[in-house]
mmCIF file of C-alpha atoms in Angstrom:
data_model
loop_
_atom_site.group_PDB
_atom_site.id
_atom_site.type_symbol
_atom_site.label_atom_id
_atom_site.label_comp_id
_atom_site.label_asym_id
_atom_site.label_seq_id
_atom_site.Cartn_x
_atom_site.Cartn_y
_atom_site.Cartn_z
ATOM 1 C CA MET A 1 0.000 0.000 0.000
ATOM 2 C CA ALA A 2 2.809 2.431 0.850
ATOM 3 C CA ASN A 3 4.436 1.946 -2.545
ATOM 4 C CA ARG A 4 1.346 2.395 -4.705
ATOM 5 C CA THR A 5 0.753 5.462 -6.834
ATOM 6 C CA ASP A 6 -1.986 7.852 -5.790
ATOM 7 C CA PRO A 7 -5.255 6.749 -7.478
ATOM 8 C CA ALA A 8 -5.971 10.373 -8.413
ATOM 9 C CA ALA A 9 -2.594 10.743 -10.149
ATOM 10 C CA LYS A 10 -2.565 11.200 -13.902
ATOM 11 C CA SER A 11 -0.364 9.253 -16.302
ATOM 12 C CA ILE A 12 2.761 11.086 -17.443
ATOM 13 C CA HIS A 13 4.228 10.463 -20.901
ATOM 14 C CA GLY A 14 1.669 7.683 -21.287
ATOM 15 C CA THR A 15 2.712 5.640 -18.267
ATOM 16 C CA ASN A 16 2.564 5.445 -14.491
ATOM 17 C CA PRO A 17 4.574 8.339 -12.965
ATOM 18 C CA GLN A 18 6.671 5.941 -10.873
ATOM 19 C CA ASN A 19 7.754 4.129 -14.047
ATOM 20 C CA LEU A 20 9.900 7.155 -14.916
ATOM 21 C CA VAL A 21 12.353 5.684 -12.404
ATOM 22 C CA GLU A 22 13.922 2.396 -13.493
ATOM 23 C CA LYS A 23 12.614 -0.745 -11.815
ATOM 24 C CA ILE A 24 15.940 -1.691 -10.222
ATOM 25 C CA LEU A 25 16.391 1.757 -8.708
ATOM 26 C CA ARG A 26 12.743 1.810 -7.659
ATOM 27 C CA SER A 27 13.072 -1.519 -5.823
ATOM 28 C CA LYS A 28 16.221 -0.276 -4.067
ATOM 29 C CA ILE A 29 14.348 2.844 -2.937
ATOM 30 C CA TYR A 30 11.462 0.707 -1.626
ATOM 31 C CA GLN A 31 13.936 -1.299 0.484
ATOM 32 C CA ASN A 32 15.788 1.770 1.790
ATOM 33 C CA THR A 33 15.453 2.752 5.439
ATOM 34 C CA TYR A 34 14.941 6.461 4.650
ATOM 35 C CA TRP A 35 11.983 5.593 2.418
ATOM 36 C CA LYS A 36 10.371 3.372 5.041
ATOM 37 C CA GLU A 37 10.888 5.731 7.989
ATOM 38 C CA GLN A 38 10.899 9.278 6.625
ATOM 39 C CA CYS A 39 8.786 9.082 3.442
ATOM 40 C CA PHE A 40 5.886 7.041 4.802
ATOM 41 C CA GLY A 41 2.604 8.968 4.727
ATOM 42 C CA LEU A 42 4.056 12.187 3.274
ATOM 43 C CA THR A 43 1.739 14.655 1.566
ATOM 44 C CA ALA A 44 2.390 17.669 -0.633
ATOM 45 C CA GLU A 45 2.432 19.919 2.468
ATOM 46 C CA THR A 46 4.656 17.775 4.679
ATOM 47 C CA LEU A 47 7.036 17.045 1.798
ATOM 48 C CA VAL A 48 8.367 20.606 2.046
ATOM 49 C CA ASP A 49 9.776 19.976 5.530
ATOM 50 C CA LYS A 50 11.713 16.920 4.330
ATOM 51 C CA ALA A 51 12.965 18.834 1.301
ATOM 52 C CA MET A 52 14.271 21.636 3.541
ATOM 53 C CA GLU A 53 16.334 19.075 5.488
ATOM 54 C CA LEU A 54 18.302 17.972 2.398
ATOM 55 C CA ASP A 55 22.029 18.742 2.458
ATOM 56 C CA HIS A 56 23.173 17.019 -0.760
ATOM 57 C CA LEU A 57 21.875 15.550 -4.007
ATOM 58 C CA GLY A 58 22.792 12.505 -6.053
ATOM 59 C CA GLY A 59 21.592 9.181 -7.413
ATOM 60 C CA THR A 60 23.011 5.954 -5.945
ATOM 61 C CA TYR A 61 26.298 5.267 -4.202
ATOM 62 C CA GLY A 62 28.362 2.459 -2.684
ATOM 63 C CA GLY A 63 28.879 -1.145 -3.672
ATOM 64 C CA SER A 64 25.230 -2.045 -3.074
ATOM 65 C CA ARG A 65 24.083 1.151 -4.896
ATOM 66 C CA LYS A 66 22.086 2.712 -2.072
ATOM 67 C CA PRO A 67 19.755 5.554 -3.100
ATOM 68 C CA THR A 68 20.192 9.046 -1.649
ATOM 69 C CA PRO A 69 17.398 10.894 0.233
ATOM 70 C CA PHE A 70 17.145 13.185 -2.797
ATOM 71 C CA MET A 71 16.099 10.245 -5.002
ATOM 72 C CA CYS A 72 13.671 8.980 -2.346
ATOM 73 C CA LEU A 73 11.899 12.361 -2.310
ATOM 74 C CA ILE A 74 11.795 12.439 -6.126
ATOM 75 C CA LEU A 75 10.044 9.055 -6.163
ATOM 76 C CA LYS A 76 7.674 10.239 -3.428
ATOM 77 C CA MET A 77 6.736 13.277 -5.517
ATOM 78 C CA LEU A 78 6.084 10.981 -8.481
ATOM 79 C CA GLN A 79 3.923 8.819 -6.225
ATOM 80 C CA ILE A 80 1.734 11.577 -4.760
ATOM 81 C CA GLN A 81 1.956 13.909 -7.838
ATOM 82 C CA PRO A 82 1.682 17.381 -6.261
ATOM 83 C CA ASP A 83 0.035 20.264 -8.103
ATOM 84 C CA LYS A 84 1.943 22.297 -10.644
ATOM 85 C CA GLU A 85 1.690 25.429 -8.479
ATOM 86 C CA ILE A 86 3.510 23.665 -5.628
ATOM 87 C CA VAL A 87 6.288 22.559 -7.951
ATOM 88 C CA VAL A 88 6.621 26.107 -9.337
ATOM 89 C CA GLU A 89 6.905 27.433 -5.776
ATOM 90 C CA PHE A 90 9.671 24.901 -5.174
ATOM 91 C CA ILE A 91 11.529 26.259 -8.212
ATOM 92 C CA LYS A 92 11.037 29.919 -7.210
ATOM 93 C CA ASN A 93 12.284 29.331 -3.656
ATOM 94 C CA ASP A 94 15.440 31.436 -3.143
ATOM 95 C CA GLU A 95 16.236 30.491 0.446
ATOM 96 C CA TYR A 96 16.669 26.725 0.135
ATOM 97 C CA LYS A 97 18.713 25.739 -2.885
ATOM 98 C CA TYR A 98 18.095 21.981 -2.562
ATOM 99 C CA VAL A 99 14.330 22.599 -2.572
ATOM 100 C CA ARG A 100 14.794 24.528 -5.831
ATOM 101 C CA VAL A 101 16.843 21.714 -7.392
ATOM 102 C CA LEU A 102 14.252 19.145 -6.226
ATOM 103 C CA GLY A 103 11.449 21.069 -7.925
ATOM 104 C CA ALA A 104 13.526 21.572 -11.090
ATOM 105 C CA PHE A 105 14.316 17.838 -11.310
ATOM 106 C CA TYR A 106 10.649 16.924 -10.877
ATOM 107 C CA MET A 107 9.635 19.497 -13.505
ATOM 108 C CA ARG A 108 12.190 18.021 -15.919
ATOM 109 C CA LEU A 109 10.694 14.541 -15.452
ATOM 110 C CA THR A 110 7.001 15.415 -15.610
ATOM 111 C CA GLY A 111 6.645 18.841 -17.256
ATOM 112 C CA SER A 112 5.953 19.645 -20.884
ATOM 113 C CA VAL A 113 8.686 20.909 -23.188
ATOM 114 C CA THR A 114 7.644 24.555 -22.958
ATOM 115 C CA ASP A 115 7.332 24.394 -19.166
ATOM 116 C CA VAL A 116 10.776 22.827 -18.881
ATOM 117 C CA TYR A 117 12.441 25.671 -20.799
ATOM 118 C CA ARG A 118 10.264 28.381 -19.234
ATOM 119 C CA TYR A 119 10.911 27.431 -15.597
ATOM 120 C CA LEU A 120 14.412 25.954 -15.749
ATOM 121 C CA GLU A 121 16.265 28.471 -17.945
ATOM 122 C CA PRO A 122 15.965 31.351 -15.416
ATOM 123 C CA LEU A 123 17.916 29.159 -12.962
ATOM 124 C CA TYR A 124 21.049 29.649 -15.091
ATOM 125 C CA ASN A 125 21.568 32.828 -13.048
ATOM 126 C CA ASP A 126 21.815 30.881 -9.777
ATOM 127 C CA TYR A 127 25.497 30.272 -8.986
ATOM 128 C CA ARG A 128 25.154 28.833 -5.494
ATOM 129 C CA LYS A 129 27.234 25.828 -4.497
ATOM 130 C CA LEU A 130 25.806 22.325 -4.067
ATOM 131 C CA ARG A 131 27.128 19.068 -2.616
ATOM 132 C CA LEU A 132 26.922 16.159 -5.069
ATOM 133 C CA LYS A 133 27.339 12.575 -3.852
ATOM 134 C CA LEU A 134 29.268 10.458 -6.339
ATOM 135 C CA SER A 135 28.833 6.753 -7.028
ATOM 136 C CA GLU A 136 31.925 5.974 -4.892
ATOM 137 C CA GLY A 137 30.270 7.549 -1.857
ATOM 138 C CA LYS A 138 32.459 10.679 -1.936
ATOM 139 C CA PHE A 139 31.247 14.265 -2.229
ATOM 140 C CA CYS A 140 32.192 16.829 -4.843
ATOM 141 C CA LEU A 141 31.328 20.492 -5.389
ATOM 142 C CA THR A 142 28.921 21.656 -8.075
ATOM 143 C CA HIS A 143 26.595 24.621 -8.701
ATOM 144 C CA VAL A 144 22.925 25.130 -9.395
ATOM 145 C CA ASP A 145 23.509 26.366 -12.948
ATOM 146 C CA GLU A 146 25.618 23.266 -13.719
ATOM 147 C CA VAL A 147 22.818 20.980 -12.531
ATOM 148 C CA ILE A 148 20.284 22.894 -14.665
ATOM 149 C CA ASP A 149 22.554 22.659 -17.707
ATOM 150 C CA GLU A 150 22.846 18.900 -17.161
ATOM 151 C CA LEU A 151 19.070 18.579 -16.956
ATOM 152 C CA LEU A 152 18.564 20.510 -20.205
ATOM 153 C CA THR A 153 21.403 19.041 -22.290
ATOM 154 C CA LYS A 154 22.086 15.492 -21.025
ATOM 155 C CA ASP A 155 20.087 12.252 -21.281
ATOM 156 C CA TYR A 156 21.005 10.928 -17.810
ATOM 157 C CA SER A 157 21.114 12.640 -14.458
ATOM 158 C CA CYS A 158 21.384 11.084 -10.986
ATOM 159 C CA ASP A 159 21.156 7.556 -12.491
ATOM 160 C CA ILE A 160 17.775 8.308 -14.117
ATOM 161 C CA ALA A 161 17.051 8.389 -17.843
ATOM 162 C CA LEU A 162 15.482 11.784 -18.570
ATOM 163 C CA PRO A 163 12.607 12.116 -21.069
ATOM 164 C CA ARG A 164 13.651 13.521 -24.413
ATOM 165 C CA VAL A 165 12.994 17.193 -25.154
ATOM 166 C CA GLN A 166 13.282 19.071 -28.443
ATOM 167 C CA LYS A 167 16.041 21.563 -29.040
ATOM 168 C CA ARG A 168 15.276 25.161 -28.268
ATOM 169 C CA TRP A 169 15.795 26.408 -31.810
ATOM 170 C CA THR A 170 13.164 23.993 -33.140
ATOM 171 C CA LEU A 171 10.645 25.306 -30.605
ATOM 172 C CA GLU A 172 11.545 28.871 -31.560
ATOM 173 C CA ALA A 173 11.042 28.047 -35.245
ATOM 174 C CA CYS A 174 7.610 26.588 -34.435
ATOM 175 C CA GLY A 175 6.681 29.664 -32.412
ATOM 176 C CA LEU A 176 6.276 27.795 -29.121
ATOM 177 C CA LEU A 177 9.071 29.756 -27.411
ATOM 178 C CA GLU A 178 10.372 33.286 -27.697
ATOM 179 C CA PRO A 179 14.078 33.884 -28.326
ATOM 180 C CA ARG A 180 16.032 33.612 -25.113
ATOM 181 C CA ARG A 181 17.097 36.916 -23.612
ATOM 182 C CA SER A 182 20.087 36.950 -21.329
ATOM 183 C CA ALA A 183 19.811 38.705 -17.984
ATOM 184 C CA LEU A 184 23.120 40.469 -18.614
ATOM 185 C CA GLU A 185 21.736 42.371 -21.599
ATOM 186 C CA ASP A 186 19.629 44.597 -19.332
ATOM 187 C CA ASP A 187 22.702 45.481 -17.303
ATOM 188 C CA PHE A 188 24.625 46.345 -20.464
ATOM 189 C CA GLU A 189 21.803 48.571 -21.704
ATOM 190 C CA GLU A 190 21.561 50.407 -18.369
ATOM 191 C CA GLU A 191 25.300 51.067 -18.360
ATOM 192 C CA GLU A 192 25.176 52.357 -21.934
ATOM 193 C CA GLU A 193 22.294 54.722 -21.085
ATOM 194 C CA LYS A 194 24.164 56.076 -18.067
ATOM 195 C CA GLU A 195 27.313 56.700 -20.095
ATOM 196 C CA GLU A 196 25.342 58.455 -22.836
ATOM 197 C CA GLU A 197 23.619 60.716 -20.294
ATOM 198 C CA GLU A 198 26.924 61.633 -18.668
ATOM 199 C CA GLN A 199 28.524 62.431 -22.007
ATOM 200 C CA ALA A 200 25.475 64.496 -23.023
ATOM 201 C CA MET A 201 25.667 66.551 -19.787
ATOM 202 C CA ASP A 202 29.390 67.157 -20.292
ATOM 203 C CA SER A 203 28.826 68.266 -23.883
ATOM 204 C CA VAL A 204 26.025 70.663 -22.813
ATOM 205 C CA GLU A 205 28.256 72.305 -20.193
ATOM 206 C CA ASP A 206 31.056 72.727 -22.726
ATOM 207 C CA ASP A 207 28.609 74.287 -25.201
ATOM 208 C CA THR A 208 27.440 76.898 -22.715
ATOM 209 C CA HIS A 209 31.017 78.042 -22.139
ATOM 210 C CA GLU A 210 32.096 78.105 -25.782
ATOM 211 C CA LYS A 211 28.829 79.145 -27.403
ATOM 212 C CA ALA A 212 29.750 82.830 -27.520
ATOM 213 C CA SER A 213 32.975 82.283 -29.471
ATOM 214 C CA ILE A 214 31.782 79.495 -31.781
ATOM 215 C CA PRO A 215 30.379 80.420 -35.212
ATOM 216 C CA PHE A 216 26.807 79.632 -36.061
ATOM 217 C CA ILE A 217 27.719 77.054 -38.727
ATOM 218 C CA PHE A 218 29.902 75.125 -36.302
ATOM 219 C CA LEU A 219 27.097 75.105 -33.719
ATOM 220 C CA CYS A 220 24.767 73.632 -36.306
ATOM 221 C CA TYR A 221 27.389 71.002 -37.101
ATOM 222 C CA VAL A 222 27.726 70.106 -33.398
ATOM 223 C CA ASN A 223 23.967 69.974 -32.913
ATOM 224 C CA TYR A 224 23.660 67.727 -35.968
ATOM 225 C CA TYR A 225 26.315 65.256 -34.759
ATOM 226 C CA ARG A 226 25.366 65.419 -31.073
ATOM 227 C CA GLY A 227 23.166 62.357 -31.393
ATOM 228 C CA ARG A 228 25.997 60.619 -33.288
ATOM 229 C CA SER A 229 29.043 61.557 -31.254
ATOM 230 C CA PRO A 230 32.227 59.931 -32.579
ATOM 231 C CA ILE A 231 33.403 59.271 -29.026
ATOM 232 C CA ARG A 232 30.129 57.572 -28.149
ATOM 233 C CA GLU A 233 30.232 55.541 -31.326
ATOM 234 C CA ARG A 234 33.827 54.533 -30.617
ATOM 235 C CA ASP A 235 32.976 53.490 -27.040
ATOM 236 C CA ARG A 236 30.002 51.518 -28.258
ATOM 237 C CA ASP A 237 32.166 49.782 -30.860
ATOM 238 C CA ARG A 238 34.755 48.988 -28.201
ATOM 239 C CA ARG A 239 32.142 47.495 -25.917
ATOM 240 C CA ARG A 240 30.739 45.446 -28.773
ATOM 241 C CA ASP A 241 34.205 44.228 -29.739
ATOM 242 C CA ARG A 242 34.900 43.352 -26.127
ATOM 243 C CA GLN A 243 31.695 41.317 -25.955
ATOM 244 C CA TYR A 244 32.536 39.507 -29.183
ATOM 245 C CA ARG A 245 36.082 38.929 -27.992
ATOM 246 C CA ASP A 246 34.888 37.528 -24.665
ATOM 247 C CA ARG A 247 32.428 35.322 -26.475
ATOM 248 C CA ASP A 248 35.120 34.077 -28.868
ATOM 249 C CA TYR A 249 37.465 33.530 -25.959
ATOM 250 C CA GLU A 250 34.871 31.464 -24.134
ATOM 251 C CA ARG A 251 34.209 29.450 -27.300
ATOM 252 C CA ASP A 252 37.916 28.934 -27.965
ATOM 253 C CA TYR A 253 38.497 28.103 -24.317
ATOM 254 C CA GLY A 254 35.761 25.507 -24.446
ATOM 255 C CA ARG A 255 37.246 24.079 -27.640
ATOM 256 C CA GLY A 256 40.674 24.025 -26.024
ATOM 257 C CA ARG A 257 39.291 22.151 -23.040
ATOM 258 C CA GLU A 258 37.581 19.678 -25.349
ATOM 259 C CA ARG A 259 40.824 19.275 -27.303
ATOM 260 C CA ASP A 260 42.806 18.705 -24.095
ATOM 261 C CA ARG A 261 40.212 16.233 -22.901
ATOM 262 C CA ASP A 262 40.372 14.341 -26.215
ATOM 263 C CA ARG A 263 44.177 14.361 -26.051
ATOM 264 C CA ASP A 264 44.120 12.980 -22.503
ATOM 265 C CA ARG A 265 41.595 10.340 -23.553
ATOM 266 C CA ASP A 266 43.768 9.310 -26.504
ATOM 267 C CA ARG A 267 46.814 9.183 -24.231
ATOM 268 C CA ASP A 268 45.001 6.971 -21.724
ATOM 269 C CA ARG A 269 43.763 4.735 -24.537
ATOM 270 C CA GLU A 270 47.300 4.429 -25.926
ATOM 271 C CA ARG A 271 48.638 3.633 -22.454
ATOM 272 C CA ASP A 272 46.012 0.917 -21.977
ATOM 273 C CA ARG A 273 46.858 -0.479 -25.421
ATOM 274 C CA ASP A 274 50.557 -0.613 -24.492
ATOM 275 C CA LYS A 275 49.712 -2.397 -21.238
ATOM 276 C CA ASP A 276 47.610 -4.961 -23.092
ATOM 277 C CA ARG A 277 50.404 -5.476 -25.616
ATOM 278 C CA ASP A 278 52.983 -5.984 -22.843
ATOM 279 C CA ARG A 279 50.628 -8.388 -21.097
ATOM 280 C CA ASP A 280 50.165 -10.383 -24.312
ATOM 281 C CA ARG A 281 53.939 -10.512 -24.844
ATOM 282 C CA GLU A 282 54.504 -11.716 -21.289
ATOM 283 C CA ARG A 283 51.799 -14.351 -21.732
ATOM 284 C CA ASP A 284 53.362 -15.528 -25.002
ATOM 285 C CA ARG A 285 56.795 -15.645 -23.344
ATOM 286 C CA HIS A 286 55.442 -17.771 -20.505
ATOM 287 C CA ARG A 287 53.629 -19.990 -23.006
ATOM 288 C CA LEU A 288 56.833 -20.497 -25.029
ATOM 289 C CA ARG A 289 58.760 -21.236 -21.865
ATOM 290 C CA ASP A 290 56.100 -23.732 -20.780
ATOM 291 C CA ASP A 291 56.100 -25.348 -24.230
ATOM 292 C CA ARG A 292 59.900 -25.565 -24.162
ATOM 293 C CA ASP A 293 59.846 -27.125 -20.697
ATOM 294 C CA TYR A 294 57.127 -29.531 -21.804
ATOM 295 C CA GLY A 295 59.227 -30.521 -24.869
ATOM 296 C CA ARG A 296 62.256 -31.133 -22.650
ATOM 297 C CA GLU A 297 60.192 -33.262 -20.289
ATOM 298 C CA ARG A 298 58.875 -35.232 -23.250
ATOM 299 C CA GLU A 299 62.415 -35.800 -24.543
ATOM 300 C CA ARG A 300 63.579 -36.923 -21.098
ATOM 301 C CA GLU A 301 60.603 -39.257 -20.856
ATOM 302 C CA ARG A 302 61.369 -40.750 -24.281
ATOM 303 C CA ASP A 303 65.049 -41.233 -23.351
ATOM 304 C CA ARG A 304 64.035 -42.870 -20.094
ATOM 305 C CA GLU A 305 61.594 -45.192 -21.888
ATOM 306 C CA GLY A 306 64.271 -46.057 -24.508
ATOM 307 C CA ARG A 307 66.817 -46.907 -21.822
ATOM 308 C CA GLU A 308 64.235 -48.993 -19.978
ATOM 309 C CA ARG A 309 63.349 -50.841 -23.200
ATOM 310 C CA GLU A 310 67.029 -51.526 -23.952
ATOM 311 C CA ARG A 311 67.529 -52.802 -20.408
ATOM 312 C CA ARG A 312 64.527 -55.158 -20.733
ATOM 313 C CA ASP A 313 65.809 -56.389 -24.097
ATOM 314 C CA ARG A 314 69.233 -57.079 -22.616
ATOM 315 C CA GLU A 315 67.683 -58.971 -19.669
ATOM 316 C CA ARG A 316 65.495 -60.971 -22.041
ATOM 317 C CA GLY A 317 68.549 -61.825 -24.196
ATOM 318 C CA ARG A 318 70.520 -62.903 -21.125
ATOM 319 C CA ARG A 319 67.669 -65.132 -19.930
ATOM 320 C CA ARG A 320 67.247 -66.583 -23.413
ATOM 321 C CA SER A 321 70.987 -67.342 -23.764
ATOM 322 C CA ARG A 322 71.007 -68.812 -20.255
ATOM 323 C CA SER A 323 68.065 -71.113 -21.062
ATOM 324 C CA ARG A 324 69.724 -72.166 -24.335
ATOM 325 C CA SER A 325 72.946 -72.999 -22.526
ATOM 326 C CA ARG A 326 70.981 -75.071 -19.972
ATOM 327 C CA SER A 327 69.172 -77.032 -22.709
ATOM 328 C CA ARG A 328 72.480 -77.607 -24.505
ATOM 329 C CA ASP A 329 74.089 -78.905 -21.307
ATOM 330 C CA ARG A 330 71.137 -81.256 -20.691
ATOM 331 C CA ARG A 331 71.348 -82.589 -24.237
ATOM 332 C CA ASP A 332 75.078 -83.222 -23.890
ATOM 333 C CA ARG A 333 74.479 -85.065 -20.662
ATOM 334 C CA ASP A 334 71.857 -87.246 -22.270
ATOM 335 C CA HIS A 335 74.219 -88.132 -25.087
ATOM 336 C CA GLU A 336 76.888 -89.071 -22.603
ATOM 337 C CA ASP A 337 74.612 -91.357 -20.589
ATOM 338 C CA GLY A 338 73.265 -93.168 -23.677
ATOM 339 C CA ASP A 339 69.713 -92.085 -23.039
ATOM 340 C CA HIS A 340 69.324 -90.967 -26.534
ATOM 341 C CA ARG A 341 69.830 -94.502 -27.913
ATOM 342 C CA LYS A 342 67.507 -95.988 -25.348
ATOM 343 C CA ARG A 343 64.753 -93.605 -26.362
ATOM 344 C CA ARG A 344 65.182 -94.572 -30.021
ATOM 345 C CA THR A 345 65.224 -98.347 -29.284
ATOM 346 C CA ARG A 346 62.110 -97.959 -27.116
ATOM 347 C CA GLY A 347 60.368 -95.990 -29.771
ATOM 348 C CA SER A 348 61.121 -98.540 -32.521
ATOM 349 C CA VAL A 349 59.509 -101.686 -31.105
ATOM 350 C CA SER A 350 59.302 -104.654 -33.499
ATOM 351 C CA PRO A 351 55.782 -105.707 -34.440
ATOM 352 C CA ARG A 352 56.725 -109.377 -34.130
ATOM 353 C CA ARG A 353 57.774 -108.895 -30.542
ATOM 354 C CA ARG A 354 54.961 -109.242 -28.131
ATOM 355 C CA PRO A 355 54.540 -106.878 -25.331
ATOM 356 C CA GLU A 356 54.601 -109.671 -22.807
ATOM 357 C CA GLU A 357 58.002 -110.875 -24.027
ATOM 358 C CA ASP A 358 59.933 -107.687 -23.744
ATOM 359 C CA GLY A 359 58.322 -106.886 -20.420
ATOM 360 C CA SER A 360 56.635 -103.673 -21.632
ATOM 361 C CA THR A 361 52.982 -102.963 -21.036
ATOM 362 C CA ARG A 362 50.313 -101.383 -23.154
ATOM 363 C CA ASP A 363 50.527 -98.269 -21.068
ATOM 364 C CA GLU A 364 53.664 -97.035 -22.868
ATOM 365 C CA PRO A 365 51.772 -95.493 -25.865
ATOM 366 C CA LYS A 366 49.540 -93.703 -23.376
ATOM 367 C CA LYS A 367 52.616 -92.304 -21.628
ATOM 368 C CA LYS A 368 54.009 -91.162 -24.952
ATOM 369 C CA LYS A 369 50.727 -89.422 -25.765
ATOM 370 C CA GLU A 370 50.754 -87.729 -22.378
ATOM 371 C CA LYS A 371 54.322 -86.581 -22.992
ATOM 372 C CA LYS A 372 53.315 -85.259 -26.416
ATOM 373 C CA GLU A 373 50.334 -83.465 -24.916
ATOM 374 C CA LYS A 374 52.554 -81.935 -22.310
ATOM 375 C CA LYS A 375 54.958 -80.782 -24.928
ATOM 376 C CA SER A 376 52.121 -79.327 -27.012
ATOM 377 C CA ASP A 377 51.063 -77.116 -24.091
ATOM 378 C CA GLY A 378 54.218 -75.059 -24.458
ATOM 379 C CA THR A 379 55.045 -75.196 -20.754
ATOM 380 C CA ASP A 380 58.474 -76.701 -21.504
ATOM 381 C CA HIS A 381 59.537 -73.720 -23.588
ATOM 382 C CA PRO A 382 63.216 -72.815 -23.096
ATOM 383 C CA ASP A 383 62.325 -69.214 -22.226
ATOM 384 C CA PRO A 384 61.063 -69.134 -18.637
ATOM 385 C CA GLU A 385 58.822 -66.124 -19.238
ATOM 386 C CA ILE A 386 57.113 -67.754 -22.229
ATOM 387 C CA ALA A 387 56.744 -71.019 -20.272
ATOM 388 C CA GLU A 388 55.102 -69.135 -17.376
ATOM 389 C CA ALA A 389 52.788 -67.329 -19.800
ATOM 390 C CA ASN A 390 51.830 -70.676 -21.432
ATOM 391 C CA ARG A 391 50.968 -72.139 -18.032
ATOM 392 C CA LEU A 392 48.614 -69.214 -17.395
ATOM 393 C CA ARG A 393 47.099 -69.532 -20.889
ATOM 394 C CA ALA A 394 46.643 -73.276 -20.407
ATOM 395 C CA SER A 395 44.814 -72.659 -17.115
ATOM 396 C CA LEU A 396 42.567 -70.185 -18.963
ATOM 397 C CA GLY A 397 41.994 -72.534 -21.885
ATOM 398 C CA LEU A 398 43.924 -70.453 -24.451
ATOM 399 C CA LYS A 399 46.398 -71.520 -27.099
ATOM 400 C CA PRO A 400 50.059 -71.558 -26.045
ATOM 401 C CA LEU A 401 52.639 -69.122 -27.288
ATOM 402 C CA LYS A 402 55.346 -70.418 -29.588
#
């Protein structure tokens, strides 16, 4: 209920007045302590007291982007929508400068184009100082005329997007506004009138003293050129030249400031570009160093694997030569003992001889088959590693290795 717009409020720019403040900023204001404690139940009459207590202006500040009391009161004015006469009285208030700025900001958000120029342009003559709270939470010094210029020329102010307004010259061309008249022109005209009166009085006094000795034709000449005195014309030309010169100086000074600002911006951009380039070079240097170290590690790993492979090959060759020497020694021993002949005589049994006569049984062929089966398993391979692998493969039912 406290955050709803007044039912009697009219839509501004075709929308709810509170929608002129962005939703994120509006939600932050609703959650702010100042809004809940100080802005609850305010009316157009009691709002003046809170506006008189303001001591700074600004949008949001800090890491959590807290809204300032100035923004809370702006949203409250959009919520209750005070009358135009009250807002105009805010703008015309000379005693409290923050009340004037509050009314001017509200008029910029809700007023028509003609009202914005009509009520805000006279505030260019207000040079009083203001405290502005920056987004970092610090304060800086500004003036009322600077704030008014920002409201009339910029698209954003105090973290709020301002409604678009037409340029003044387009409104003057359409006849909606009269040409702007500076307040300093009246002062210049008064000074010129005073100087002309003083010069006229001095010329009259001089005429009374010299009238008796001056010929009639010369008096007519003086009376004819009195309204167009060369001295007065020269002074007027000097004043006009001084005004033009001051105006040109201000324009050139503004251009010089813009040029210096552009130069500083280009210098900062070049400095950032150099930093990025140095950072990229350092990154590439580290990447090359890492790649070089990785290549060295890979080479060391390959050398280590090659040495390990050579060592395994040498061990395998030693074991193979050792097994060959063992089998050769066993064969020599068998030859010496005559076992070789016995095996051949046993294997070549005569068919005429009966098994009962030579004392052999019918189990000998079975034993030979068992020996052949054992030899076919590959477990008696001369290489111990291959023999061990064949035992495992035989237990698993696989074919032996040769």
